[in-house]
Short mmCIF file of N, CA and C in Angstrom, two decimals:
data_model
loop_
_atom_site.label_atom_id
_atom_site.label_comp_id
_atom_site.label_asym_id
_atom_site.label_seq_id
_atom_site.Cartn_x
_atom_site.Cartn_y
_atom_site.Cartn_z
N MET A 1 0.81 -1.19 0.00
CA MET A 1 0.00 0.00 0.00
C MET A 1 0.85 1.25 0.00
N GLY A 2 2.10 1.14 -0.34
CA GLY A 2 2.96 2.32 -0.35
C GLY A 2 3.92 2.27 -1.51
N SER A 3 4.74 3.27 -1.59
CA SER A 3 5.74 3.35 -2.64
C SER A 3 7.10 3.49 -2.03
N TYR A 4 8.08 2.90 -2.65
CA TYR A 4 9.46 3.04 -2.22
C TYR A 4 10.05 4.21 -2.98
N ILE A 5 10.52 5.22 -2.27
CA ILE A 5 11.16 6.37 -2.91
C ILE A 5 12.53 6.54 -2.31
N GLU A 6 13.54 6.54 -3.15
CA GLU A 6 14.92 6.74 -2.72
C GLU A 6 15.33 8.16 -3.07
N MET A 7 15.82 8.91 -2.09
CA MET A 7 16.34 10.25 -2.32
C MET A 7 17.85 10.14 -2.36
N ASN A 8 18.44 10.52 -3.47
CA ASN A 8 19.87 10.32 -3.64
C ASN A 8 20.37 11.31 -4.69
N ASP A 9 21.49 11.97 -4.44
CA ASP A 9 21.99 12.94 -5.42
C ASP A 9 23.02 12.34 -6.38
N THR A 10 23.27 11.05 -6.26
CA THR A 10 24.20 10.38 -7.16
C THR A 10 23.42 9.41 -8.02
N LEU A 11 23.31 9.72 -9.29
CA LEU A 11 22.59 8.85 -10.20
C LEU A 11 23.56 7.79 -10.69
N GLN A 12 23.32 6.56 -10.30
CA GLN A 12 24.21 5.48 -10.68
C GLN A 12 23.51 4.63 -11.74
N ILE A 13 23.99 4.74 -12.96
CA ILE A 13 23.41 4.02 -14.09
C ILE A 13 24.48 3.10 -14.67
N THR A 14 24.13 1.85 -14.85
CA THR A 14 25.07 0.90 -15.44
C THR A 14 24.97 0.95 -16.96
N LYS A 15 25.92 0.34 -17.63
CA LYS A 15 25.88 0.29 -19.09
C LYS A 15 24.66 -0.51 -19.56
N GLU A 16 24.25 -1.52 -18.78
CA GLU A 16 23.06 -2.30 -19.12
C GLU A 16 21.79 -1.46 -18.99
N GLN A 17 21.83 -0.42 -18.16
CA GLN A 17 20.67 0.45 -17.96
C GLN A 17 20.70 1.65 -18.90
N GLY A 18 21.69 1.72 -19.77
CA GLY A 18 21.72 2.76 -20.78
C GLY A 18 22.86 3.75 -20.69
N PHE A 19 23.76 3.59 -19.70
CA PHE A 19 24.90 4.50 -19.63
C PHE A 19 25.77 4.28 -20.87
N PRO A 20 26.17 5.34 -21.56
CA PRO A 20 26.93 5.18 -22.82
C PRO A 20 28.21 4.37 -22.64
N LYS A 21 28.34 3.34 -23.44
CA LYS A 21 29.50 2.44 -23.34
C LYS A 21 30.82 3.14 -23.64
N GLU A 22 30.77 4.18 -24.49
CA GLU A 22 32.00 4.87 -24.88
C GLU A 22 32.53 5.81 -23.80
N LEU A 23 31.75 6.09 -22.77
CA LEU A 23 32.19 6.97 -21.69
C LEU A 23 32.73 6.13 -20.55
N THR A 24 33.98 6.37 -20.17
CA THR A 24 34.57 5.60 -19.07
C THR A 24 35.12 6.55 -18.01
N LEU A 25 35.18 6.08 -16.79
CA LEU A 25 35.73 6.87 -15.69
C LEU A 25 37.20 7.18 -15.95
N GLU A 26 37.93 6.20 -16.45
CA GLU A 26 39.36 6.40 -16.72
C GLU A 26 39.57 7.54 -17.71
N GLN A 27 38.75 7.57 -18.75
CA GLN A 27 38.82 8.62 -19.76
C GLN A 27 38.49 9.98 -19.12
N HIS A 28 37.46 10.02 -18.28
CA HIS A 28 37.05 11.26 -17.63
C HIS A 28 38.12 11.77 -16.67
N LEU A 29 38.81 10.87 -15.98
CA LEU A 29 39.85 11.28 -15.05
C LEU A 29 41.06 11.87 -15.78
N LYS A 30 41.32 11.40 -16.98
CA LYS A 30 42.44 11.95 -17.77
C LYS A 30 42.09 13.33 -18.32
N VAL A 31 40.94 13.42 -18.98
CA VAL A 31 40.45 14.68 -19.55
C VAL A 31 38.96 14.75 -19.23
N PRO A 32 38.57 15.54 -18.23
CA PRO A 32 37.16 15.58 -17.82
C PRO A 32 36.21 15.95 -18.96
N PHE A 33 35.09 15.24 -19.00
CA PHE A 33 34.06 15.53 -19.98
C PHE A 33 33.44 16.88 -19.66
N LYS A 34 32.97 17.58 -20.67
CA LYS A 34 32.31 18.87 -20.50
C LYS A 34 30.89 18.76 -21.06
N ALA A 35 29.99 19.51 -20.46
CA ALA A 35 28.58 19.45 -20.86
C ALA A 35 28.40 19.73 -22.35
N GLU A 36 29.17 20.66 -22.89
CA GLU A 36 29.00 21.01 -24.30
C GLU A 36 29.33 19.85 -25.25
N GLN A 37 30.09 18.85 -24.77
CA GLN A 37 30.38 17.67 -25.59
C GLN A 37 29.12 16.86 -25.86
N PHE A 38 28.10 17.04 -25.03
CA PHE A 38 26.89 16.24 -25.13
C PHE A 38 25.69 17.04 -25.63
N LYS A 39 25.96 18.24 -26.15
CA LYS A 39 24.89 19.07 -26.69
C LYS A 39 24.18 18.31 -27.81
N ASN A 40 22.87 18.35 -27.79
CA ASN A 40 22.02 17.66 -28.77
C ASN A 40 22.15 16.14 -28.72
N THR A 41 22.64 15.60 -27.62
CA THR A 41 22.73 14.15 -27.44
C THR A 41 21.57 13.71 -26.56
N VAL A 42 20.90 12.65 -26.97
CA VAL A 42 19.79 12.11 -26.18
C VAL A 42 20.25 10.81 -25.54
N PHE A 43 20.11 10.74 -24.22
CA PHE A 43 20.44 9.52 -23.49
C PHE A 43 19.13 8.84 -23.11
N GLU A 44 19.08 7.53 -23.21
CA GLU A 44 17.88 6.79 -22.84
C GLU A 44 18.24 5.75 -21.78
N PHE A 45 17.67 5.92 -20.60
CA PHE A 45 17.94 5.01 -19.49
C PHE A 45 16.73 4.12 -19.26
N LYS A 46 16.98 2.90 -18.82
CA LYS A 46 15.88 1.95 -18.64
C LYS A 46 16.22 0.96 -17.54
N ASN A 47 15.21 0.27 -17.08
CA ASN A 47 15.36 -0.83 -16.11
C ASN A 47 16.04 -0.41 -14.81
N LYS A 48 15.84 0.83 -14.37
CA LYS A 48 16.39 1.27 -13.09
C LYS A 48 15.38 0.90 -12.02
N PRO A 49 15.74 0.03 -11.08
CA PRO A 49 14.78 -0.38 -10.06
C PRO A 49 14.47 0.78 -9.09
N ASN A 50 13.24 0.80 -8.65
CA ASN A 50 12.74 1.78 -7.67
C ASN A 50 12.68 3.19 -8.25
N ILE A 51 11.89 4.01 -7.65
CA ILE A 51 11.73 5.40 -8.08
C ILE A 51 12.81 6.24 -7.43
N ARG A 52 13.37 7.17 -8.18
CA ARG A 52 14.41 8.05 -7.63
C ARG A 52 13.96 9.49 -7.83
N ASN A 53 13.85 10.25 -6.74
CA ASN A 53 13.47 11.66 -6.79
C ASN A 53 14.68 12.53 -6.54
N TYR A 54 14.76 13.63 -7.25
CA TYR A 54 15.87 14.57 -7.08
C TYR A 54 15.32 15.97 -6.96
N HIS A 55 15.84 16.72 -6.00
CA HIS A 55 15.50 18.14 -5.88
C HIS A 55 16.41 18.92 -6.81
N MET A 56 15.92 20.05 -7.27
CA MET A 56 16.72 20.89 -8.16
C MET A 56 17.82 21.59 -7.36
N PRO A 57 19.02 21.76 -7.96
CA PRO A 57 20.09 22.51 -7.30
C PRO A 57 19.59 23.91 -6.94
N PRO A 58 20.07 24.48 -5.85
CA PRO A 58 21.25 24.12 -5.08
C PRO A 58 20.97 23.17 -3.92
N VAL A 59 19.79 22.58 -3.85
CA VAL A 59 19.45 21.70 -2.74
C VAL A 59 20.22 20.40 -2.88
N ARG A 60 20.89 19.97 -1.81
CA ARG A 60 21.61 18.70 -1.82
C ARG A 60 20.67 17.62 -1.29
N ASN A 61 20.65 16.49 -1.92
CA ASN A 61 19.79 15.37 -1.54
C ASN A 61 20.57 14.36 -0.72
N PHE A 62 19.99 13.93 0.36
CA PHE A 62 20.62 12.91 1.21
C PHE A 62 19.73 11.71 1.31
#
């Protein structure tokens, strides 16, 4: 009779859930990605268990 809602400011998406395979942490640590690199790019995420709510910045979610 209820819903599970997770409040979390870190969106953790696996490659199986739609995180782009070409983006790696190692690559980002060498030369950080910039938002403008993804202009006009559409990401599609799927199969993420449970509902995740996020407040808009500058509010930090715990």
